XYZ file of C-alpha atoms in Angstrom:
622
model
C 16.713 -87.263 69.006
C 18.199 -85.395 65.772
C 14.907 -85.991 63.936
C 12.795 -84.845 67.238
C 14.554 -81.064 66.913
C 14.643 -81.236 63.071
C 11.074 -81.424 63.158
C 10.491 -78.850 66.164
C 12.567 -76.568 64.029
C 10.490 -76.758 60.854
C 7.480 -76.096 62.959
C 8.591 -73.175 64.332
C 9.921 -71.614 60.539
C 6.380 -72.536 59.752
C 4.703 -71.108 62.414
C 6.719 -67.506 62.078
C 5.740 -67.255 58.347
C 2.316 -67.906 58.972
C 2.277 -64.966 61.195
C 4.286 -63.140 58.934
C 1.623 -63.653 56.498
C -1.328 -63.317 58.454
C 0.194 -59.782 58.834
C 0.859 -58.663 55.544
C -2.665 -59.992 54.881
C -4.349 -57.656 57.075
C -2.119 -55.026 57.542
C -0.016 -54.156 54.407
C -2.833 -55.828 51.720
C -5.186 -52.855 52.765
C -2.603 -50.225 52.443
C -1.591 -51.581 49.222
C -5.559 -51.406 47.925
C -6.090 -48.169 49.136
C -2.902 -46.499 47.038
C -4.182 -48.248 43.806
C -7.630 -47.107 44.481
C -6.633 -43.566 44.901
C -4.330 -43.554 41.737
C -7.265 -45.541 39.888
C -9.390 -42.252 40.821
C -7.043 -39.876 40.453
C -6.024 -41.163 36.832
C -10.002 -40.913 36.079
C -10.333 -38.018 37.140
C -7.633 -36.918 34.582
C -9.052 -38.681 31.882
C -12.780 -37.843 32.862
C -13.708 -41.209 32.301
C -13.573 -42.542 36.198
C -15.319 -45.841 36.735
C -18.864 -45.951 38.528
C -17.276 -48.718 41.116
C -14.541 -46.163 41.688
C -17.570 -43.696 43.178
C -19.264 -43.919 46.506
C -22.750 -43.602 46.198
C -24.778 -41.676 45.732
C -22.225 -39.197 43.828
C -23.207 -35.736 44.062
C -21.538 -35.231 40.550
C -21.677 -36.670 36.488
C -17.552 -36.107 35.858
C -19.066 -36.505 31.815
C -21.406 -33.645 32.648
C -19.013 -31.214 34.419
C -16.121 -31.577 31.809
C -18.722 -31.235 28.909
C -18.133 -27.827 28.212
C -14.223 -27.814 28.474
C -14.420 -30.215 24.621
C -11.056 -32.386 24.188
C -9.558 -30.538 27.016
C -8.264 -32.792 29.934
C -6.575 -31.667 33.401
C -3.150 -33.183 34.765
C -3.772 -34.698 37.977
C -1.979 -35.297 40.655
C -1.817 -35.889 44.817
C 0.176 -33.805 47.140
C -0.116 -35.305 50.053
C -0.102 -38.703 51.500
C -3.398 -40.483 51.903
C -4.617 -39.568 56.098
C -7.050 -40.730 58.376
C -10.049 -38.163 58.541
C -12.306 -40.111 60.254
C -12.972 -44.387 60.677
C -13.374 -45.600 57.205
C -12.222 -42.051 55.326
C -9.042 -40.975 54.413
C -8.154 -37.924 52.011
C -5.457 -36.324 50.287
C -5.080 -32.912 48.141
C -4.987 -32.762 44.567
C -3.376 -30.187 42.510
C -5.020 -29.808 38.660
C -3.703 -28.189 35.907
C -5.399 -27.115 32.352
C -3.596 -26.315 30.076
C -6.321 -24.646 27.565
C -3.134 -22.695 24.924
C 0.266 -24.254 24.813
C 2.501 -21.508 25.902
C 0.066 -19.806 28.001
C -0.512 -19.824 31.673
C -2.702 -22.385 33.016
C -5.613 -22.919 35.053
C -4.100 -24.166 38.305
C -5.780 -25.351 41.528
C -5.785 -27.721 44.563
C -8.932 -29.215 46.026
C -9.310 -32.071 48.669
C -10.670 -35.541 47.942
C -11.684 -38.404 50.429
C -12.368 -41.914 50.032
C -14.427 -44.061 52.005
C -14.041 -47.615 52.409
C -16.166 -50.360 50.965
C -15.379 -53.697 52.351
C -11.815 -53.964 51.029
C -12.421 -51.563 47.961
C -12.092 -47.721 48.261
C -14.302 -45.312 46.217
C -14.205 -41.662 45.958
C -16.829 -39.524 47.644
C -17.402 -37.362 44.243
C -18.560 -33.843 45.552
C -18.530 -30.369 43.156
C -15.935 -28.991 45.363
C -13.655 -32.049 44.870
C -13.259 -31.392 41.022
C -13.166 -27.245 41.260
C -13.251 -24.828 43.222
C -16.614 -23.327 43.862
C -18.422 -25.818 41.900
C -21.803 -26.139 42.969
C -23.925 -29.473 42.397
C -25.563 -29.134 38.890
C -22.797 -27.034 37.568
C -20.220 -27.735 34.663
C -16.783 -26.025 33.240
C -16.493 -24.206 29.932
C -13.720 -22.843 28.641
C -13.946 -20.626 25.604
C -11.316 -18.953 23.337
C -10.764 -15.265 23.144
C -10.250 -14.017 19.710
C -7.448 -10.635 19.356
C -8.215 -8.030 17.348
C -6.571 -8.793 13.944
C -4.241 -5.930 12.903
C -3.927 -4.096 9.786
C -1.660 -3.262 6.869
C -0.683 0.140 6.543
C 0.982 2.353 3.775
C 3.864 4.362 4.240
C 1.238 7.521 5.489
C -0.503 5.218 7.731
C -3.524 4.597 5.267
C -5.336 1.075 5.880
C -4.019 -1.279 3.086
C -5.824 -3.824 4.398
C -8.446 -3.357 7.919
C -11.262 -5.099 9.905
C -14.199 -3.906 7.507
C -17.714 -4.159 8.063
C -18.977 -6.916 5.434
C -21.584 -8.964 4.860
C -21.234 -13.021 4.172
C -23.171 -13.829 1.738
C -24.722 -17.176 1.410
C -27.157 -19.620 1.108
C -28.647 -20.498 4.795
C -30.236 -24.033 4.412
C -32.349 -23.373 7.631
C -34.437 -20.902 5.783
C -35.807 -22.814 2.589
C -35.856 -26.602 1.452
C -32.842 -27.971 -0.203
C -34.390 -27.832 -3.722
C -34.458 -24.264 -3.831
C -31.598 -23.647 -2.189
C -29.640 -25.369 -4.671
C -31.305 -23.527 -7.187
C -30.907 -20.281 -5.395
C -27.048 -21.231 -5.270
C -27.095 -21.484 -8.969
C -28.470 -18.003 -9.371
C -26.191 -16.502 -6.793
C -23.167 -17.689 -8.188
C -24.165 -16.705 -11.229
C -24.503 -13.447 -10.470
C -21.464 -13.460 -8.798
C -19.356 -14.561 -11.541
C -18.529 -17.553 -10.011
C -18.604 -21.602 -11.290
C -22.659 -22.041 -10.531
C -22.595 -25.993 -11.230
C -19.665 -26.387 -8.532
C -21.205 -23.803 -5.907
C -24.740 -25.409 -6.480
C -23.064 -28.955 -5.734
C -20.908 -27.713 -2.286
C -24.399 -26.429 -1.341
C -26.221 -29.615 -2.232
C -23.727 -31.598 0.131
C -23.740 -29.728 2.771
C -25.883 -30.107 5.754
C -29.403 -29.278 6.424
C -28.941 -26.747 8.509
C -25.489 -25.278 6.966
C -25.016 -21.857 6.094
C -22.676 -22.038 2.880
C -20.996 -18.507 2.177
C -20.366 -17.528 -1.233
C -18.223 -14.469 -1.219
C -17.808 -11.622 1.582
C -18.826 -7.734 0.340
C -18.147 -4.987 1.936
C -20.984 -2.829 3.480
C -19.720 0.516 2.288
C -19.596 -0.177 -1.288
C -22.476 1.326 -3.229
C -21.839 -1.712 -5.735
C -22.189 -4.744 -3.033
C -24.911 -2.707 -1.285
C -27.088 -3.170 -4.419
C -25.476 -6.946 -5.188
C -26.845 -7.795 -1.377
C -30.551 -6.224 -2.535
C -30.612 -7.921 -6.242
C -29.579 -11.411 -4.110
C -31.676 -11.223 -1.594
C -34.477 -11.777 -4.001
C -33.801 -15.209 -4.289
C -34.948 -17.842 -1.132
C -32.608 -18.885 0.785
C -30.014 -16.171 0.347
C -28.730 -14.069 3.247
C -26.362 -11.579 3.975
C -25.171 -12.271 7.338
C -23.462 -8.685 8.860
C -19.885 -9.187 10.114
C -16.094 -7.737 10.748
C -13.529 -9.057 8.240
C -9.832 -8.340 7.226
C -10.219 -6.870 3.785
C -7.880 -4.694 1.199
C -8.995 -1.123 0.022
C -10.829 -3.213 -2.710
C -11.717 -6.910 -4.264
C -8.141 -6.292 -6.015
C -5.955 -3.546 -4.590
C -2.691 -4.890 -4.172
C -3.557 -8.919 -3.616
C -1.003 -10.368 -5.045
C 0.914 -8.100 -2.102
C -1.223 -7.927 0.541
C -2.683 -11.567 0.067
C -6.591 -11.942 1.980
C -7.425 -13.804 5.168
C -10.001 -16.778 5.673
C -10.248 -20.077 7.550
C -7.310 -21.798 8.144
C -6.834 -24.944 6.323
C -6.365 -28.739 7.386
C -2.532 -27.786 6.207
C -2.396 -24.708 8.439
C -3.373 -26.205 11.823
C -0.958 -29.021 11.346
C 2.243 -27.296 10.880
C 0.867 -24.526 13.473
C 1.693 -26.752 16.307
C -0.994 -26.109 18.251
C -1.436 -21.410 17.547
C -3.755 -22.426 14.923
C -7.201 -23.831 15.259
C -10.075 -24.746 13.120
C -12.232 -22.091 12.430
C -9.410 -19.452 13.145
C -9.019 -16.679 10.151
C -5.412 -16.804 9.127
C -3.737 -15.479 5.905
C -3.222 -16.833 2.658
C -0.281 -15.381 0.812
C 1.051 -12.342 0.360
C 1.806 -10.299 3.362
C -1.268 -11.546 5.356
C 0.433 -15.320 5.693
C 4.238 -13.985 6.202
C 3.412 -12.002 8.920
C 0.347 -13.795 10.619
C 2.291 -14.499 13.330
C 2.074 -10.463 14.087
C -1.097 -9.184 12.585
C -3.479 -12.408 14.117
C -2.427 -11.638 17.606
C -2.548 -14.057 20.617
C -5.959 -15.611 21.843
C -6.718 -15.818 24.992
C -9.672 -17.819 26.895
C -12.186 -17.744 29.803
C -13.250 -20.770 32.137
C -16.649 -20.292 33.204
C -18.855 -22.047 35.712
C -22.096 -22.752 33.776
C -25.417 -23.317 36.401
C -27.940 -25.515 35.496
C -29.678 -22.268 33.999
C -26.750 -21.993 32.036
C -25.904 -18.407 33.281
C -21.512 -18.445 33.582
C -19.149 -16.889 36.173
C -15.892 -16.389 35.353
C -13.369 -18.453 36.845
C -9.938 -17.961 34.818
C -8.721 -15.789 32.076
C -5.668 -15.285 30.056
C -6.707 -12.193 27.892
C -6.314 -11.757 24.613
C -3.496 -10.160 22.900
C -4.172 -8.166 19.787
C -2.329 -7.979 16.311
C 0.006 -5.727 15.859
C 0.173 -3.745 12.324
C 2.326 -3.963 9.685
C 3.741 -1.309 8.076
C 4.780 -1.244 4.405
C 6.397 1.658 1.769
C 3.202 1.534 -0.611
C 2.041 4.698 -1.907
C -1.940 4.076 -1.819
C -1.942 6.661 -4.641
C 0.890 5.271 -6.632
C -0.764 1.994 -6.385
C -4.053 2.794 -7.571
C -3.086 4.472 -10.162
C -0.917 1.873 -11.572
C -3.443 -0.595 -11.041
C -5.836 1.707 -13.360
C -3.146 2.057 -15.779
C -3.193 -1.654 -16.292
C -6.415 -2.440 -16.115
C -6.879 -2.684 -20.116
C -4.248 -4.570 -20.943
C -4.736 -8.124 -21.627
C -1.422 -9.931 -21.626
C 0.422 -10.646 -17.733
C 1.927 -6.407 -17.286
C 3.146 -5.100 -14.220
C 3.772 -1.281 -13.166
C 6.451 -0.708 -10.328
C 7.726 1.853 -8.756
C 11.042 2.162 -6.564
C 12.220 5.192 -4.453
C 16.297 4.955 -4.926
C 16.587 7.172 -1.780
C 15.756 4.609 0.256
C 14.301 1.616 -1.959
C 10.842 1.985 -0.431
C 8.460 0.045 -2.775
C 5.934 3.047 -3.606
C 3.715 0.575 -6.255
C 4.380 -2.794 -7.157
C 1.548 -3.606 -9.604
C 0.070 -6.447 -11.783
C -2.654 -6.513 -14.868
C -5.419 -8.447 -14.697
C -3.796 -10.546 -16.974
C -1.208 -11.750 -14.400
C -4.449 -13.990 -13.094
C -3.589 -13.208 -9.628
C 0.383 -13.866 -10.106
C 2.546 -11.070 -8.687
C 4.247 -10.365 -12.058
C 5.494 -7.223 -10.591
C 7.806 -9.043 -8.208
C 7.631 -12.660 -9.231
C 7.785 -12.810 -12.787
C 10.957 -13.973 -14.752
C 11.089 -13.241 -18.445
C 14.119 -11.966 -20.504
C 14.937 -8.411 -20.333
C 15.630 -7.530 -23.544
C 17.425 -3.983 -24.219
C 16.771 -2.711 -20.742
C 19.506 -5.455 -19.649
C 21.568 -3.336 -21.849
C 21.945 -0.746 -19.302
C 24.183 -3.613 -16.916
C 26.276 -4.055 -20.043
C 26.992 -0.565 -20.484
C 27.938 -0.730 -17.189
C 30.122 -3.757 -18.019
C 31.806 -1.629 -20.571
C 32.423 1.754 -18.587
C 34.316 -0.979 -16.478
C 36.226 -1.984 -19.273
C 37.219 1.545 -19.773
C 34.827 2.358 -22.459
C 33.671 5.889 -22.230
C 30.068 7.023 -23.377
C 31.740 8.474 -25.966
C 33.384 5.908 -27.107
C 33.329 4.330 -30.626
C 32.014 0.563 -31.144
C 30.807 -1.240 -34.195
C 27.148 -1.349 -35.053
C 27.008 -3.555 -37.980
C 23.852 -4.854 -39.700
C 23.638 -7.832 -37.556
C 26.163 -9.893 -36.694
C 26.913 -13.845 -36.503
C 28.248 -15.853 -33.590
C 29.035 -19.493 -33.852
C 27.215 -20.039 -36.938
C 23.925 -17.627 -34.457
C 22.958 -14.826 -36.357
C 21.816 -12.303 -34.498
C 20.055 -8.941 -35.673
C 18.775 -5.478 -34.813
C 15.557 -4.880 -34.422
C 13.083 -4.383 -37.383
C 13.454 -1.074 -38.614
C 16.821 0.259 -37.040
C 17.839 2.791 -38.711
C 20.487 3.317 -41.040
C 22.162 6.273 -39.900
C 22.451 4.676 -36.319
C 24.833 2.206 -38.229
C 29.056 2.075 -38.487
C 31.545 3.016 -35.697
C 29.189 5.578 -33.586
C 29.464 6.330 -30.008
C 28.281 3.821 -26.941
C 25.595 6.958 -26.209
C 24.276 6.595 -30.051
C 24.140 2.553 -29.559
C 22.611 2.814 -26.104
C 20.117 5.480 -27.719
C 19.018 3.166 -30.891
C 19.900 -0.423 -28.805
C 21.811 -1.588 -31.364
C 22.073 -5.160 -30.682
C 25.068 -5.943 -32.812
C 27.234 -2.979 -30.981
C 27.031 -5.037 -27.478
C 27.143 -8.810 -28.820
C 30.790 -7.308 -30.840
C 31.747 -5.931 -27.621
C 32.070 -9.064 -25.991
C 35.531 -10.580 -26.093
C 36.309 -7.048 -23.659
C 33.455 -8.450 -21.166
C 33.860 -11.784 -19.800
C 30.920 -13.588 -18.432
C 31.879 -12.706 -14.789
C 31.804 -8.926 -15.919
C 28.439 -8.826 -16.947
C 27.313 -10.923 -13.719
C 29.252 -8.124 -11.498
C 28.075 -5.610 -13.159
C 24.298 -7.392 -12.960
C 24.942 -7.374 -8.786
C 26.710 -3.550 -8.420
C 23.256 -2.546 -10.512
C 20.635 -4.309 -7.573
C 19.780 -6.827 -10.439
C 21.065 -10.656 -8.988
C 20.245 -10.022 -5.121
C 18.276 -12.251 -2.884
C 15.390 -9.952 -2.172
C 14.040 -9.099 1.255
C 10.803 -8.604 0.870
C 8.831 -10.580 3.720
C 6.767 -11.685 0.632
C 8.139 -13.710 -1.914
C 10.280 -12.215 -4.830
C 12.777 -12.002 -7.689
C 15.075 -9.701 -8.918
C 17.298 -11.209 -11.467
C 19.816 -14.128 -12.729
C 22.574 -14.297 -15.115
C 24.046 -17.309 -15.990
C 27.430 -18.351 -14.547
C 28.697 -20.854 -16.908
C 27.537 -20.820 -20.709
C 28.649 -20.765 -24.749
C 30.070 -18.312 -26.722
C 26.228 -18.020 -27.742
C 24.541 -17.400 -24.661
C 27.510 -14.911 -23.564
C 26.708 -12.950 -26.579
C 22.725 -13.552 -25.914
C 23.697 -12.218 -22.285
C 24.717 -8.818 -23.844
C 21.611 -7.926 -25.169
C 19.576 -9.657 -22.152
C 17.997 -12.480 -23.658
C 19.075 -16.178 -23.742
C 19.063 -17.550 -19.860
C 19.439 -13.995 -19.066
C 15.805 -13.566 -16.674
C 14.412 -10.562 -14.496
C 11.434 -9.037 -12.547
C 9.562 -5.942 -13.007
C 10.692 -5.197 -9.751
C 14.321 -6.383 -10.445
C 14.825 -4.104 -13.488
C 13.224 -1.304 -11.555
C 15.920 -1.769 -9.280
C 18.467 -1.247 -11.876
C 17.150 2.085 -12.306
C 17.171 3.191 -8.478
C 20.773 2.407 -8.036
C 21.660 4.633 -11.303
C 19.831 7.127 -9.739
C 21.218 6.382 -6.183
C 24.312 6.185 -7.428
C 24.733 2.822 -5.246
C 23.356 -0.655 -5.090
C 19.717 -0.268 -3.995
C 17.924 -3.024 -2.434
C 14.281 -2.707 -2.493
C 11.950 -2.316 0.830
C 8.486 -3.331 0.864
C 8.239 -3.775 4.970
C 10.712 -1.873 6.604
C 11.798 -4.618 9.193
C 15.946 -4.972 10.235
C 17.501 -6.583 7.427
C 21.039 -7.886 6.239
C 21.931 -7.586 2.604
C 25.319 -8.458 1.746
C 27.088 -6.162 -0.750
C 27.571 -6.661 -4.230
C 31.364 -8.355 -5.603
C 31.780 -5.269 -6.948
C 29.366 -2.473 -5.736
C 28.297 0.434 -8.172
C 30.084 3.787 -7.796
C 28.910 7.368 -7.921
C 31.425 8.157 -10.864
C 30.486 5.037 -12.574
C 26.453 5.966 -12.370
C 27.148 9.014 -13.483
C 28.091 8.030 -16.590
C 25.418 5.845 -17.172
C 22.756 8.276 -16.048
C 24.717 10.576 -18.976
C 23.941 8.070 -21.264
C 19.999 7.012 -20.031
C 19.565 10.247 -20.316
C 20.273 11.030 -24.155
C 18.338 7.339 -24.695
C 14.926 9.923 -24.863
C 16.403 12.294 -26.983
C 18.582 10.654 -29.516
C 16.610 7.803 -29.418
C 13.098 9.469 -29.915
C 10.981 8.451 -27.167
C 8.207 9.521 -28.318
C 6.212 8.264 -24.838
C 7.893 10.227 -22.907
C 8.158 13.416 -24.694
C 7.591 16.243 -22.465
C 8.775 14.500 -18.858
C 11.607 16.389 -18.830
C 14.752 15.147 -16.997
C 14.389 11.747 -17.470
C 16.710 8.308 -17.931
C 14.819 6.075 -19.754
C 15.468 2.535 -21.866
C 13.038 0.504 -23.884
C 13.652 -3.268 -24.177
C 11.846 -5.780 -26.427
C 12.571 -9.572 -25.727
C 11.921 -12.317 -28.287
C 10.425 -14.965 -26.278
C 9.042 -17.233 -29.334
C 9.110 -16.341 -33.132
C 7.462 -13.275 -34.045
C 6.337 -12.925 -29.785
C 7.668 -10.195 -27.703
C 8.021 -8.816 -24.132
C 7.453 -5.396 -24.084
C 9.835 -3.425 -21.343
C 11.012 0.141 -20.167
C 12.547 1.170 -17.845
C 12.707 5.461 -16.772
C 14.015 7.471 -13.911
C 12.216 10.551 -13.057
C 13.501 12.481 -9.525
C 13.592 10.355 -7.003
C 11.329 7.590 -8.726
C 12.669 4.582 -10.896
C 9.694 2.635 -12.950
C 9.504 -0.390 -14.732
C 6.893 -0.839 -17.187
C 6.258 -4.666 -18.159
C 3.861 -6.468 -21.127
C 4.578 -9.660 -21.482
C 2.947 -10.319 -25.243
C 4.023 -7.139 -27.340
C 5.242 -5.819 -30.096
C 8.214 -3.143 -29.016
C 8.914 -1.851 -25.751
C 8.803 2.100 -26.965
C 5.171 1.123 -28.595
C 3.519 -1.277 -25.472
C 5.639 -0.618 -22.299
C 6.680 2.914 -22.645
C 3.067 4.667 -22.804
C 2.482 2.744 -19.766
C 5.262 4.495 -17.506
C 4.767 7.571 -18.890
C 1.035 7.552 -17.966
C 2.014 7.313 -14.595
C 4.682 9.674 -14.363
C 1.945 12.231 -15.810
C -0.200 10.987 -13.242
């Protein structure tokens, strides 16, 4: 009897989960296959690569061929709404898409409606224009294409264009318009002419692609020189001068080192851009153009078209462009020529700057041709020679040396078993207990180095910040004032005096020096007048302490015959000549004139009064 209902009861547990089965099996099983089908779908649809047995047939749309013009770009997709019955055998839901063509930038955002129609047990999308975008038409595609701002420019302190969009020409060799024989040996000739490396432009050309266009250098229209460069190059087949808009400076040179140029952003660029900079984009290199990019390149925008078969567009989304903005710096367009022209003979690395202790505007900040493209003006680091001399006067006045003062000038003088001496052919009668002014005025070497048990190390360095000298500059560009050495030997403390040893400065740093005498407080120089912090100096400069030293840069011209300078009346001036290697010098000078403060700079010459001086004095003149 117990075995009967034992057995009655297993066929009955049996019996339920077969039914229990039977019913997931054909109720829940299709549900289940219908959700993964319409993720499957939707998730292709995403990725533009949906599967042909995920599509009904016939599909009225190629998903390759609609997303062709839209490149990498791939919408986020995703269902709203549950999957409902529209008719036996249909069901649809809504999608919502998003492209996201600029990181950062609004998107392209839309719903449509899809349905899917059964197959058996399988579910496949019924693929129709209207399902992928809105007011897609059979035969049509999506393109979406970038926007370019307006870059903006770099102005002087009046407004003048530094650096503007410029009608140019890009000159080249076009491979489309000769075979690649001669237009390697048309690249030859070009570069050639151009001054540039003719093997290596000859071999980019000879690598490149059949149909490549391979620029050379960009001109600019207006010049009566390119004009007739474009005419004489022309001659040769395959060369062309394609007309466009570019970012250029005033000229080839004008302020580069400054100012920097613009061209196609490199592999580097677009990496560390995360995602604002593309191939192809212009961006800047160096100088002013790369620091502030970010301002003068603007904000692209983009258009999604609709593209018909006869590929005529209609928009259907834009974010519009947003153009640079201009930067505005304290260069004297003037100034800066003319300093450029000054320099333009002299062979060793020189720099010209100019300083306006009023406010510290940067009214020239030039380099010679022999810099090689270096900003010496605001980069370079070389001893200052004598025109550091004008800190350590400072030092002293805070030692309470007067400028009348006696000190000892001897005829050289040894420290440590280091002899150090004047300079060849110091005179005599500068020589003996004389006054700081008459020491200044001659830069007698051995009158600062005996002076300096009353200056310790930390004097000369305070003295070296009150005077603008050992600040970080804020420039926007890259740049260098000065550095004294902390720590050192009775040696280099001497070699500090006289500003050589590990004593280094700038053009642009000593320059500085001379605006806050003038000032009569620390200056700190401007180039782009932008909100800044500058701490103050340890110890800042005060009016009754630049006083004194503009009393004694003052006699320097007189007393010590400045021959340069003669006739610029009312100015502070100090030569400096650094030994740098035996028998090599850097040339210096330093002069205040008004409200201007110059620093003249050759780095190979002989004495500062002979090399540096004629240099400043040519552009006061000027």
């Amino acid at each position: 009897m117990r075995r009967s209902v034992l057995v009655l009861v297993l066929a009955l547990v049996a019996g339920v989960a077969g039914l229990a089965g039977g019913v997931w099996w054909f109720s829940v099983r299709p549900a289940q296959l219908m959700q993964q089908a319409a993720d499957r779908i939707v998730a292709g649809l995403a990725s533009g690569e949906l599967a042909a047995t995920d599509v009904a047939e016939p599909a009225a749309v190629d998903l390759a061929a609609v997303y062709s013009g839209m490149g990498a770009l791939r919408p986020t997709v995703t269902r709203t709404t549950e999957l409902s019955p529209r008719e036996p055998g249909v069901v649809s839901t809504q999608l919502a898409w998003s492209w996201v063509i600029h990181e950062g930038k609004p998107a392209w955002e839309y719903t449509t409606d899809l349905e899917l129609v059964r197959d058996g047990e399988d579910w496949r999308a019924r693929l129709v224009p209207a399902a992928i975008a809105p007011d897609l038409a059979e035969g049509e595609s999506l393109r979406a294409s970038r926007l370019t701002p307006v870059r903006g420019s770099i102005l002087g302190q009046r407004g003048e264009a530094l650096a503007t969009n410029t009608p140019a020409w890009r000159l080249g060799i076009d491979k489309t318009l000769t075979d690649a024989a001669t237009a390697v040996d048309s690249a030859g000739k070009l570069a050639t002419e151009l001054g540039m490396d003719a093997a290596a432009f000859a071999d980019r050309v000879e690598r490149s692609g059949p149909r490549a266009f391979v620029e050379a250098r960009i001109l600019r229209r207006h010049v009566e020189a390119d004009q007739e460069l474009v005419a004489r190059a022309e001659r040769w087949i395959g060369v062309r001068a394609v007309p466009t808009t570019f970012p250029l400076g005033i000229s080839s040179s004008f302020a580069r080192p400054l100012l920097g140029v613009v061209g196609d952003a490199t592999a580097e660029q677009v990496e560390k851009s995360g995602g604002t900079i593309r191939a192809g984009d212009l961006v800047g290199r160096g100088g002013l153009q790369e620091a502030r990019n970010h301002v003068l390149a603007g904000t692209t925008g983009f258009v999604v078209s609709i593209v018909d078969a006869d590929g005529e567009a209609r928009e259907a989304f834009r974010v519009e462009a947003l153009d640079g903005a201009d930067v505005v710096t304290t260069i004297d367009v003037e100034l800066q020529m003319r300093a450029e022209r000054i320099l333009s003979g002299v062979g060793p690395a020189s720099a010209l700057v100019a300083v306006r202790p009023s406010d510290g505007a940067i009214l020239a900040a030039a380099s010679g041709p022999g810099s090689e493209g270096l900003s010496t003006a605001t980069l370079g680091q070389y001893a200052p020679g004598s025109t550091f001399k004008t800190v350590s006067a400072l030092a002293l006045l805070r030692e309470g040396l007067t400028p009348d003062s006696p000190v000892p000038c001897t005829d050289g003088v040894v420290v440590d078993g280091y002899r150090f001496d004047n300079w060849e052919g110091y005179p005599a009668s500068a020589l003996g207990e004389v006054p700081l002014h008459t020491a200044l005025a001659h830069s007698c070497n051995s009158a600062f180095i005996n002076a300096r048990d009353r200056v310790t190390q930390d004097g000369v360095i305070e003295a070296a910040g009150a005077l603008g000298l050992t600040a970080e500059p804020k420039l926007v560009v890259g740049g260098f004032l000065g550095s004294v050495p902390v720590e050192g030997t009775v040696v280099e403390h001497a070699a500090s005096m006289i500003g050589q040893g590990k004593v280094v400065a700038s053009p642009l740093g000593m320059a500085t020096v001379m605006a806050s005498v003038i000032a009569g407080h620390t200056v700190s120089p401007v180039l782009v007048d932008e909100p800044r912090e500058t701490p103050p100096p340890a110890s800042p400069l005060t009016e009754a302490e630049a006083s004194a030293l503009r009393s004694l840069l003052a006699n320097n011209a007189v007393e010590g015959g400045y021959g340069a300078l003669a006739g610029l009346d009312g100015v502070l001036a100090k030569t400096g000549t650094a030994t740098y290697a035996p028998e090599q010098y850097h040339a210096w000078v330093i002069v205040g004139h008004g409200d201007l403060a110059v620093a003249a700079f050759v780095a190979d010459g002989r004495y500062g009064g002979s090399d540096a001086a004629p240099l400043a004095a040519e552009f006061l003149r000027g």
